[in-house]
mmCIF file of C-alpha atoms in Angstrom:
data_model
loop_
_atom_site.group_PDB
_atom_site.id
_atom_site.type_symbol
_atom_site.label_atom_id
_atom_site.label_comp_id
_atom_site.label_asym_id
_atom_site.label_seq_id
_atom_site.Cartn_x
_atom_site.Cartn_y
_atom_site.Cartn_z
ATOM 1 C CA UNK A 1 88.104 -42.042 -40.493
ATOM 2 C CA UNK A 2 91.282 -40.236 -41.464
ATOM 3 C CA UNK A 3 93.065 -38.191 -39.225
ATOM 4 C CA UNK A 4 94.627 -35.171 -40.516
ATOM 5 C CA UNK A 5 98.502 -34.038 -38.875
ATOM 6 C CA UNK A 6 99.742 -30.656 -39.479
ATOM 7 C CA UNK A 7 103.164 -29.981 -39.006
ATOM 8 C CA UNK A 8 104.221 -27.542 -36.090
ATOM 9 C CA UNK A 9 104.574 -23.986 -37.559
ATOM 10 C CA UNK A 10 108.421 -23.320 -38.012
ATOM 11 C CA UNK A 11 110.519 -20.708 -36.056
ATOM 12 C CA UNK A 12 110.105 -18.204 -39.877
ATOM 13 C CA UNK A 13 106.322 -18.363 -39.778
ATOM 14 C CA UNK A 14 106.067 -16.102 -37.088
ATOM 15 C CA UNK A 15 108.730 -13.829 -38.291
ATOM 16 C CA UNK A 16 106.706 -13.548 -42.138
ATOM 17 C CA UNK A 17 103.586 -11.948 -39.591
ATOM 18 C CA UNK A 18 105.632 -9.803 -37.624
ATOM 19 C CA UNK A 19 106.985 -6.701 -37.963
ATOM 20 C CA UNK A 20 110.284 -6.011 -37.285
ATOM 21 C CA UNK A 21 111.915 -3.851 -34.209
ATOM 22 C CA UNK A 22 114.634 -1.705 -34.969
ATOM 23 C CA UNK A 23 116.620 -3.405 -32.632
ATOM 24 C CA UNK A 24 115.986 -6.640 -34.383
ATOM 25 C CA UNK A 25 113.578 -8.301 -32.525
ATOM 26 C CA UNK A 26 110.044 -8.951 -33.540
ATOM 27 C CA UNK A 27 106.743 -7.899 -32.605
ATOM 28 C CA UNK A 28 103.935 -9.928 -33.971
ATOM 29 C CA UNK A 29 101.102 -7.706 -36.117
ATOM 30 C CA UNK A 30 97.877 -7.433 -35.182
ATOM 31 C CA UNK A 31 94.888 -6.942 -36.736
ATOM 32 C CA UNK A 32 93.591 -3.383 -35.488
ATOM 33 C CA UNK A 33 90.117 -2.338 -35.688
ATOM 34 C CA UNK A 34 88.880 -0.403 -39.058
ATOM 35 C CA UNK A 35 88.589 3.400 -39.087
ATOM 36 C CA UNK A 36 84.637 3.170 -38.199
ATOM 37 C CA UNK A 37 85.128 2.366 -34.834
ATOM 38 C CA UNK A 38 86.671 5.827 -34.157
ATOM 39 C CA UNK A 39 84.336 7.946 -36.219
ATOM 40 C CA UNK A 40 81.875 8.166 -33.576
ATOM 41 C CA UNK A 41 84.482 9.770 -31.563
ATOM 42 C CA UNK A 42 86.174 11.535 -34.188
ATOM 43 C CA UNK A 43 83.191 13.286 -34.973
ATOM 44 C CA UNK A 44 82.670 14.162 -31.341
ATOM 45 C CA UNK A 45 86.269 15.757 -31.243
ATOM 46 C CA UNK A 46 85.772 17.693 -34.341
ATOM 47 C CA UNK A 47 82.240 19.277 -33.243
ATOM 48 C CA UNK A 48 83.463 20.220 -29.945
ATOM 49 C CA UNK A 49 87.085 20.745 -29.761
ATOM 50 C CA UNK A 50 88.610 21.210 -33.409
ATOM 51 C CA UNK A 51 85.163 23.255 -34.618
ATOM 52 C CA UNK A 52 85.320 25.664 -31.709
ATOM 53 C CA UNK A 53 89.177 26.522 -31.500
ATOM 54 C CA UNK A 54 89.364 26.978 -35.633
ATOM 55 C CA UNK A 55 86.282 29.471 -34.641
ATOM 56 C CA UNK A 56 88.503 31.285 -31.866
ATOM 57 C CA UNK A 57 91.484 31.238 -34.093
ATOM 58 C CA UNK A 58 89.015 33.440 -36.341
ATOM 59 C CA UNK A 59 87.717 35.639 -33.810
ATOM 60 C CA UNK A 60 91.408 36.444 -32.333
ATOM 61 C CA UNK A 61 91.862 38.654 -35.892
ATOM 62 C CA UNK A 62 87.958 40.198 -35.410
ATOM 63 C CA UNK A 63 86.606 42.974 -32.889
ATOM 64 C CA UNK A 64 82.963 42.087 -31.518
ATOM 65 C CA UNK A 65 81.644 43.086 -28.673
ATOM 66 C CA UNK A 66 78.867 40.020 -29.332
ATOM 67 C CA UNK A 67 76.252 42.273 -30.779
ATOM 68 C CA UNK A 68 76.220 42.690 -34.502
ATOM 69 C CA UNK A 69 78.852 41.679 -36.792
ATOM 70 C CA UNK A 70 82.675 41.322 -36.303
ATOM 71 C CA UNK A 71 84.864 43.638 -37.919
ATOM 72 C CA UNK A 72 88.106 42.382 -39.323
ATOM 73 C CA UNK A 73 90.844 44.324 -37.248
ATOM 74 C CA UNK A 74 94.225 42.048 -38.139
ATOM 75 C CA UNK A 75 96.294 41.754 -35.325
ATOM 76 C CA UNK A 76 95.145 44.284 -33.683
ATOM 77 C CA UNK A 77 93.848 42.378 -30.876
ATOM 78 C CA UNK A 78 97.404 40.535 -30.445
ATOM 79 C CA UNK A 79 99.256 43.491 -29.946
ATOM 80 C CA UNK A 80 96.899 44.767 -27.621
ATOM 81 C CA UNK A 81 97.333 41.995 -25.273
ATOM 82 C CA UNK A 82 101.302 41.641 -25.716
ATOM 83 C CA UNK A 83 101.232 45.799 -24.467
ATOM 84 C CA UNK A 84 98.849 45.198 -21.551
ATOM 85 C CA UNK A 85 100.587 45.041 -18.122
ATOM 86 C CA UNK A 86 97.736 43.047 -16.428
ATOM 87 C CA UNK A 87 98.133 40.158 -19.455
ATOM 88 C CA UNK A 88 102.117 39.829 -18.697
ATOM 89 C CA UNK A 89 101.418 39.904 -14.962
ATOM 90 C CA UNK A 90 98.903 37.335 -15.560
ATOM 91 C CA UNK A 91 101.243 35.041 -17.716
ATOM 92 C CA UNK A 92 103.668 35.628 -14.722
ATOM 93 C CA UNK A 93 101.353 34.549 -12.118
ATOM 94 C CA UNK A 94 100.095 31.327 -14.481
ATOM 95 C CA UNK A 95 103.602 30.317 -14.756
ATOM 96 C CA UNK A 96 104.210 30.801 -10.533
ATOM 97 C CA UNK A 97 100.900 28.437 -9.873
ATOM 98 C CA UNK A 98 101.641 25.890 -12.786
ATOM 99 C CA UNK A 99 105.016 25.782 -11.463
ATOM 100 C CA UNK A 100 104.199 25.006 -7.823
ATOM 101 C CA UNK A 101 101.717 22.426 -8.593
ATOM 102 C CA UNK A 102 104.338 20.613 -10.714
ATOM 103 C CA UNK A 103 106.389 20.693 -7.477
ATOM 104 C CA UNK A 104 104.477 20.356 -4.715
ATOM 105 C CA UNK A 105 102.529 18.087 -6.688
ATOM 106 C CA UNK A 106 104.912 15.291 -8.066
ATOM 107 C CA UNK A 107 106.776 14.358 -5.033
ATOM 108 C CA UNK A 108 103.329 14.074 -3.006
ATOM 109 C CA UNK A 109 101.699 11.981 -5.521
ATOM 110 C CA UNK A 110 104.534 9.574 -5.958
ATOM 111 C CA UNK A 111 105.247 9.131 -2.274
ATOM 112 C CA UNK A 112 101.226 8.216 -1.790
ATOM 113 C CA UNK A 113 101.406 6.125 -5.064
ATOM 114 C CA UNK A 114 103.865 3.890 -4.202
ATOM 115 C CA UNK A 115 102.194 3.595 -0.521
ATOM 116 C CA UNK A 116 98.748 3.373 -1.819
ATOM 117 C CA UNK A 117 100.181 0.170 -4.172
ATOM 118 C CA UNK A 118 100.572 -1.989 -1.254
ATOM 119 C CA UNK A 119 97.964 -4.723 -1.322
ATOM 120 C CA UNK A 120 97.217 -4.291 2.806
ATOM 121 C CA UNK A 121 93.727 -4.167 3.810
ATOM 122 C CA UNK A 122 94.875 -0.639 5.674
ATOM 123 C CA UNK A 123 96.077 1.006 2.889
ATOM 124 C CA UNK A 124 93.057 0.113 0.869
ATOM 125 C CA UNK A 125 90.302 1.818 3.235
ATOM 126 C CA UNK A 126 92.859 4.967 3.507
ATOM 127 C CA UNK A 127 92.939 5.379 -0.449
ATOM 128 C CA UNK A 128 89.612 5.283 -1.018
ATOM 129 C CA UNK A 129 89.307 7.960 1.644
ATOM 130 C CA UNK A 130 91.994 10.183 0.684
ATOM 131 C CA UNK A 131 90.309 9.755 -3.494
ATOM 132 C CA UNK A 132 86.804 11.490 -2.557
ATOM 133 C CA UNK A 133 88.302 14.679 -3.673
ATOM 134 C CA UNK A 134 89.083 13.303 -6.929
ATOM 135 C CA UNK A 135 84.599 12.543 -7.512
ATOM 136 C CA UNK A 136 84.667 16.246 -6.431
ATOM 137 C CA UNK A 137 83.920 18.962 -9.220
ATOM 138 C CA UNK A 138 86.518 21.913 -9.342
ATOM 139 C CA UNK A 139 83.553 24.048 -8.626
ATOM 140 C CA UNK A 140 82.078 22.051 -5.655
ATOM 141 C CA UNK A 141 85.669 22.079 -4.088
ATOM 142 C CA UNK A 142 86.544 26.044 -4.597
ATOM 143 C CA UNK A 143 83.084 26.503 -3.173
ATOM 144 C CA UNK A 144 84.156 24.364 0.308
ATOM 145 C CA UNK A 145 87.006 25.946 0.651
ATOM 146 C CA UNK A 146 85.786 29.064 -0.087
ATOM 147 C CA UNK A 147 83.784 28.452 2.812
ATOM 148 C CA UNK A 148 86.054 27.133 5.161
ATOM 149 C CA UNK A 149 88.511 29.779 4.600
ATOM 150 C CA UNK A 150 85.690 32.246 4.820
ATOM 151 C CA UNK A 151 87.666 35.470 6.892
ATOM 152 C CA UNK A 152 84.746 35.928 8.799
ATOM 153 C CA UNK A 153 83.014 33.162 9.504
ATOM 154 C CA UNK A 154 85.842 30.211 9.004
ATOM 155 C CA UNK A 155 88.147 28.551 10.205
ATOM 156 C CA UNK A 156 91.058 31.421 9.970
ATOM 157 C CA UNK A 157 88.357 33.226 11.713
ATOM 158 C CA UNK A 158 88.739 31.368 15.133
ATOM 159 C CA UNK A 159 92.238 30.291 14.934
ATOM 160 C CA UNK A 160 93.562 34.580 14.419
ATOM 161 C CA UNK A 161 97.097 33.038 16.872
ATOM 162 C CA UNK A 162 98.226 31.468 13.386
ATOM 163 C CA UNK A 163 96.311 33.100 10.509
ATOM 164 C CA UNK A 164 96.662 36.407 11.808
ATOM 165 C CA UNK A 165 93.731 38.839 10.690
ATOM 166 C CA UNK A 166 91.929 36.100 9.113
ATOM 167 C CA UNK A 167 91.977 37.176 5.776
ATOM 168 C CA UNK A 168 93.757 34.791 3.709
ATOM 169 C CA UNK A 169 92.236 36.357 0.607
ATOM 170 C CA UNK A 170 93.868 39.871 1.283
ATOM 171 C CA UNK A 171 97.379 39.293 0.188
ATOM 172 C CA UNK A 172 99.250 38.339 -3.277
ATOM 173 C CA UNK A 173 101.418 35.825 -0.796
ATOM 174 C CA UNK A 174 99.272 33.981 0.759
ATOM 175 C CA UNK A 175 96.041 33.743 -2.009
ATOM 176 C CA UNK A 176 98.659 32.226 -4.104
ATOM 177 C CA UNK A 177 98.987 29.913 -1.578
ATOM 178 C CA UNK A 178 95.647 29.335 -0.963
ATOM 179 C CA UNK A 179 95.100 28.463 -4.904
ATOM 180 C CA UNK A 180 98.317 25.805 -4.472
ATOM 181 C CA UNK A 181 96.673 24.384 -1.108
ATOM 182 C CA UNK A 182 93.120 24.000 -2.746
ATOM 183 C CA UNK A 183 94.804 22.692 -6.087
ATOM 184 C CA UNK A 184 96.943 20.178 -4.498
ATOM 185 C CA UNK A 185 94.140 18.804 -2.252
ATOM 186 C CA UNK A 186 92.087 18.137 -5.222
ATOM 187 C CA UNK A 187 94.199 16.849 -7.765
ATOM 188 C CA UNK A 188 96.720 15.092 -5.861
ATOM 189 C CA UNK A 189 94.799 11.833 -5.490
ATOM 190 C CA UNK A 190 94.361 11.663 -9.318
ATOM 191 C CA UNK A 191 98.013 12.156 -9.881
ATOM 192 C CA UNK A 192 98.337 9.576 -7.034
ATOM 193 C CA UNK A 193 96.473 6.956 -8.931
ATOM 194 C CA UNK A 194 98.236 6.867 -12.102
ATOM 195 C CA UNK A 195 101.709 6.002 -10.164
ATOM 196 C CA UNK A 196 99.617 3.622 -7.768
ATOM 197 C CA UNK A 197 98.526 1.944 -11.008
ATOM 198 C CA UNK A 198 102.481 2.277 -12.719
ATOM 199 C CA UNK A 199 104.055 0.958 -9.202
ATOM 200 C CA UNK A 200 101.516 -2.081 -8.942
ATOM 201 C CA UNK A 201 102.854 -2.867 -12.657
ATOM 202 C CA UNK A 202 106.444 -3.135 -11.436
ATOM 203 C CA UNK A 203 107.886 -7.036 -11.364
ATOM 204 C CA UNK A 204 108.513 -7.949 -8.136
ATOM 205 C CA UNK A 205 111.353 -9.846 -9.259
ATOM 206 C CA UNK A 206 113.650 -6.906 -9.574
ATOM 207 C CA UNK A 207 112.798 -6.340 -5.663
ATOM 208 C CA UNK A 208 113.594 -9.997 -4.970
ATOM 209 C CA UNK A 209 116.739 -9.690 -6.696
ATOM 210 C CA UNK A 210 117.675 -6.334 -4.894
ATOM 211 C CA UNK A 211 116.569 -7.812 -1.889
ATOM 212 C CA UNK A 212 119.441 -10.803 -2.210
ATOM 213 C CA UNK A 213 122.054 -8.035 -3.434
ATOM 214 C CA UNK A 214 121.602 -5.978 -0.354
ATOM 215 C CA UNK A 215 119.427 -3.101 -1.180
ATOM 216 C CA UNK A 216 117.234 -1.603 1.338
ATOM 217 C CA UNK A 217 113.574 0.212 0.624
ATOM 218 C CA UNK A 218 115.252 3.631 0.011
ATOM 219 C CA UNK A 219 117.680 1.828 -2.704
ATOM 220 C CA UNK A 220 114.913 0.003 -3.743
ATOM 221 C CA UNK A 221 113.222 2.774 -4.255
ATOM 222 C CA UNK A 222 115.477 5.221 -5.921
ATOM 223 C CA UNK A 223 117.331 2.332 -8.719
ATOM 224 C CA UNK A 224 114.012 0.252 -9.267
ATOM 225 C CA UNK A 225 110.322 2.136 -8.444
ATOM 226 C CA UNK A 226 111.238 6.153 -9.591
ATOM 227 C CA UNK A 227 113.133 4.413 -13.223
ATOM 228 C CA UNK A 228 110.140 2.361 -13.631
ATOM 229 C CA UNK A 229 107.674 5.175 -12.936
ATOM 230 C CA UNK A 230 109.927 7.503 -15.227
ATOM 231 C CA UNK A 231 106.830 7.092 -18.116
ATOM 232 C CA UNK A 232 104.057 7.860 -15.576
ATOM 233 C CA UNK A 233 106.706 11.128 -14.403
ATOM 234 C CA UNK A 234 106.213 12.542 -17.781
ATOM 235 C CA UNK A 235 102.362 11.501 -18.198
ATOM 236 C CA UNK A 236 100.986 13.198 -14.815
ATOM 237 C CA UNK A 237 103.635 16.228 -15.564
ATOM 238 C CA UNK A 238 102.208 16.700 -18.796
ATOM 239 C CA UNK A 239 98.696 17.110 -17.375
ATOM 240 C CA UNK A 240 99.967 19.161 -14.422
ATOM 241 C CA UNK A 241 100.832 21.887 -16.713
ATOM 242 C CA UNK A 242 97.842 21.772 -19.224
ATOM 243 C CA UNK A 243 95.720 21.656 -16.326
ATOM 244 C CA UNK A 244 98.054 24.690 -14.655
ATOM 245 C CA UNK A 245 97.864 26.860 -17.937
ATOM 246 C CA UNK A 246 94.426 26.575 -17.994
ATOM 247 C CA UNK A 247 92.617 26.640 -14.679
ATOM 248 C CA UNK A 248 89.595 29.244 -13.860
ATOM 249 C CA UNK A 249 87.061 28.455 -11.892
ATOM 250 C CA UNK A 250 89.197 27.791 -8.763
ATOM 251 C CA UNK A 251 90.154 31.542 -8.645
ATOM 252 C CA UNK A 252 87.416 32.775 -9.909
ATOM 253 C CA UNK A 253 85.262 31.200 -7.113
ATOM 254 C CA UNK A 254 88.094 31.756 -4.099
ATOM 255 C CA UNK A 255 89.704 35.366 -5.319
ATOM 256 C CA UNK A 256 88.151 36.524 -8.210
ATOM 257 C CA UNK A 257 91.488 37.762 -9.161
ATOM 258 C CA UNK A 258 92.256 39.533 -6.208
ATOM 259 C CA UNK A 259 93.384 41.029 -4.101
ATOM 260 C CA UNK A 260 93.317 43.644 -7.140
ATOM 261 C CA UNK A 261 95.226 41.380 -9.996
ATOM 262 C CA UNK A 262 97.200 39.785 -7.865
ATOM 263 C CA UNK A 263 95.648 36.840 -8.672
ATOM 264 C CA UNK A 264 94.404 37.058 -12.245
ATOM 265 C CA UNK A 265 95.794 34.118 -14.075
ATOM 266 C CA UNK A 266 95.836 33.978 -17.913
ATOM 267 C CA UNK A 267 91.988 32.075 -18.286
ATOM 268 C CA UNK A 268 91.054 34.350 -15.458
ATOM 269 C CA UNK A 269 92.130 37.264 -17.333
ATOM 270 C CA UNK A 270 90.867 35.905 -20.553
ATOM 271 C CA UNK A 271 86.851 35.280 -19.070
ATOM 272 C CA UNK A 272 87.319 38.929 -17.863
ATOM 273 C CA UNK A 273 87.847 40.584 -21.596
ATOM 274 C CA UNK A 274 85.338 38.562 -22.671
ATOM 275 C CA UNK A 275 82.305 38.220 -20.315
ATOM 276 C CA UNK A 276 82.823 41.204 -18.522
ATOM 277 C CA UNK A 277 84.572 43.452 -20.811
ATOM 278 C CA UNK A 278 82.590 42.271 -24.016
ATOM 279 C CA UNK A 279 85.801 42.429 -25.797
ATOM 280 C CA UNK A 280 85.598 38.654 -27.553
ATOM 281 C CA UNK A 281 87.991 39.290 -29.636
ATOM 282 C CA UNK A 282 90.971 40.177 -27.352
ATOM 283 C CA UNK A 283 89.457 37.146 -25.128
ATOM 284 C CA UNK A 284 89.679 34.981 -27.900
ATOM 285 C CA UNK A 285 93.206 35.834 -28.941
ATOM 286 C CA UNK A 286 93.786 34.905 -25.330
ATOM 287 C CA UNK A 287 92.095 31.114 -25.074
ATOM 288 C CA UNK A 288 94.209 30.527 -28.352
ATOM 289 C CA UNK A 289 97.606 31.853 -26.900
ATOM 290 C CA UNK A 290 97.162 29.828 -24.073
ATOM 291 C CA UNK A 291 96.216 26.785 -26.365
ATOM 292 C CA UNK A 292 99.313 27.230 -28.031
ATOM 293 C CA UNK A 293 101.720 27.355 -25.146
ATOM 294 C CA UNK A 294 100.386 24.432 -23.356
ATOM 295 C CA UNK A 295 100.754 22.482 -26.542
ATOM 296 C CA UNK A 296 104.343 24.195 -26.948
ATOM 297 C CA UNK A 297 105.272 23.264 -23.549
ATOM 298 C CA UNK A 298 104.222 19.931 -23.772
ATOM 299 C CA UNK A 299 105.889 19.177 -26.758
ATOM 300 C CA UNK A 300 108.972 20.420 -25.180
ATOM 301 C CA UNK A 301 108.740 18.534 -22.095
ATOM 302 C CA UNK A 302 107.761 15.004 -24.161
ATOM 303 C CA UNK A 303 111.110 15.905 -26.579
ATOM 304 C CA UNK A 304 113.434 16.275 -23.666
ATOM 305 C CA UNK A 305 112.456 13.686 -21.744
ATOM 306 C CA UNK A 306 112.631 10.939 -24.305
ATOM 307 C CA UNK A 307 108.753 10.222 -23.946
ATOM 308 C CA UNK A 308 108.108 10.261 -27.922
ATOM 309 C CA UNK A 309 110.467 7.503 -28.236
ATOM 310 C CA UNK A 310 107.709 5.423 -25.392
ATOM 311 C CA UNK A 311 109.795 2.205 -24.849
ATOM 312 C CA UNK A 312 108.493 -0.033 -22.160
ATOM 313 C CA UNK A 313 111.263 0.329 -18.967
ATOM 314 C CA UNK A 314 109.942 -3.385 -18.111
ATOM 315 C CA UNK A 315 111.184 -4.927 -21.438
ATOM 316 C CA UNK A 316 113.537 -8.020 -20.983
ATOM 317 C CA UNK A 317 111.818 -8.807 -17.271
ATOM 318 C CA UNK A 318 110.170 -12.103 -17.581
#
């Protein structure tokens, strides 16, 4: 019986299979999976995403009140929106809710992320408490609330020493806040999972070394945990406006644009031409405008931050 010796594979091998960093270093190549295994979702995309909005592009340029045919009218239906008071007041007020959800938002989440990434038994039972909203449907949620902040039958209704009248839903002021509240009570625990998930990635050898240099938590925590979570920053921001921008059923369950259009967002605004108003066409120019500035903005915010270059902060920790 002959036994057969191969020689070890020299340091170039590797190199001949890898492709090359611009930096120098190398990055071996592997195989990725043929284009078949993302038709089945590719076709899914196209029927119900790419299909639809190339069908709303078309009906932005058309009047139809859905009876009939449409009737070519240009862009008519775009200026009619860019001279209508109650579509720049709603662009205003879609900007003031994104806006405060990106800020009240952020800071919450990563404080509770980083908590929630501690491995104690404690902190466990208390996330999966505080992530119920998160199984919660949009809907579902507007409808509790709706419920709870009910003037005449909830909670502002037997507590008038700090809500006053009980009405939270009869001023600009404070329905905007009540949209922020119920938005921030839902979607923080999401938010709050993708840093728990980014801070449980960190190496706990940068804390070790920190720890012998000197560095308390709060150092720790601004030089090592918010640089390493810079990536998930971007990620959860990103979705924090797409999600802002387009938003509906949470005010049209809790203020149905009200008090007047005090609060009638954009998508409100946009279900209102269309469903109520029959006007599809000035609806659809709508749903596409708002397409195109949430993919705007998010371009804008993945350019400035550096996110399109997506280099892993971790690289060189071993």
């Amino acid at each position: 019986m002959t036994t057969q010796i191969t020689s070890p594979p020299t340091a170039a091998e590797p190199r001949k299979r890898a492709r090359r960093r611009p930096d120098g270093s190398y990055v071996a190549n592997v195989a990725r999976p043929g284009f078949a295994w993302a038709l089945p979702a590719t076709v899914f995309f196209a029927l119900f995403a790419i299909v639809p909005l190339i069908m709303v592009a078309v009906l932005s340029f058309m009047s139809w009140n859905g009876l009939g045919s449409p009737e070519f009218v240009g862009l008519d239906n775009w200026s009619r929106i860019v001279d209508d008071p109650v579509m720049l007041k709603s662009i205003w007020l879609t900007l003031l809710l994104t806006v405060l959800g990106v800020v009240i938002q952020t800071p919450l989440s990563i404080v509770l992320g980083v908590w929630a990434a501690g491995h104690q038994r404690n902190r466990a039972v208390l996330s999966v408490i505080y992530f119920v909203p998160l199984l919660l449907s949009a809907t579902a949620v507007s409808v509790l609330w709706r419920a709870l902040l009910d003037p005449n039958f909830g909670i502002p209704a037997r507590a008038t020493w700090l809500f006053g009248d009980g009405n939270l839903f009869g001023e600009q002021a404070t329905a905007i806040g009540v949209l922020a509240f119920v938005s921030t009570w839902q979607f923080t625990p999401f938010h709050t999972l993708i840093y728990q998930g980014a801070a449980r990635a960190i190496p706990q050898v940068l804390y070790q070394a920190a720890e012998i240099d000197g560095a308390g938590r709060y150092r720790q925590f601004f030089h090592i945990t918010l640089p390493q979570l810079r990536n998930s920053v971007v990620t959860s921001m990103i979705l924090m406006i797409v999600g802002g921008l387009t938003t509906f059923e949470t005010v049209l369950i809790l203020t149905q644009g009200g008090p007047g259009t005090d609060t009638t967002i954009s998508a409100y605004y946009m279900y209102q031409k269309a469903f109520k108003g029959f006007d599809f066409g000035a609806g659809s120019a709508i749903a596409l405008a708002l397409v195109l500035a949430a993919t705007v903005i998010s371009l804008i915010v993945v350019r400035l931050s550096g996110y399109d270059k997506m280099r892993s902060s971790m690289e060189g920790v071993s």
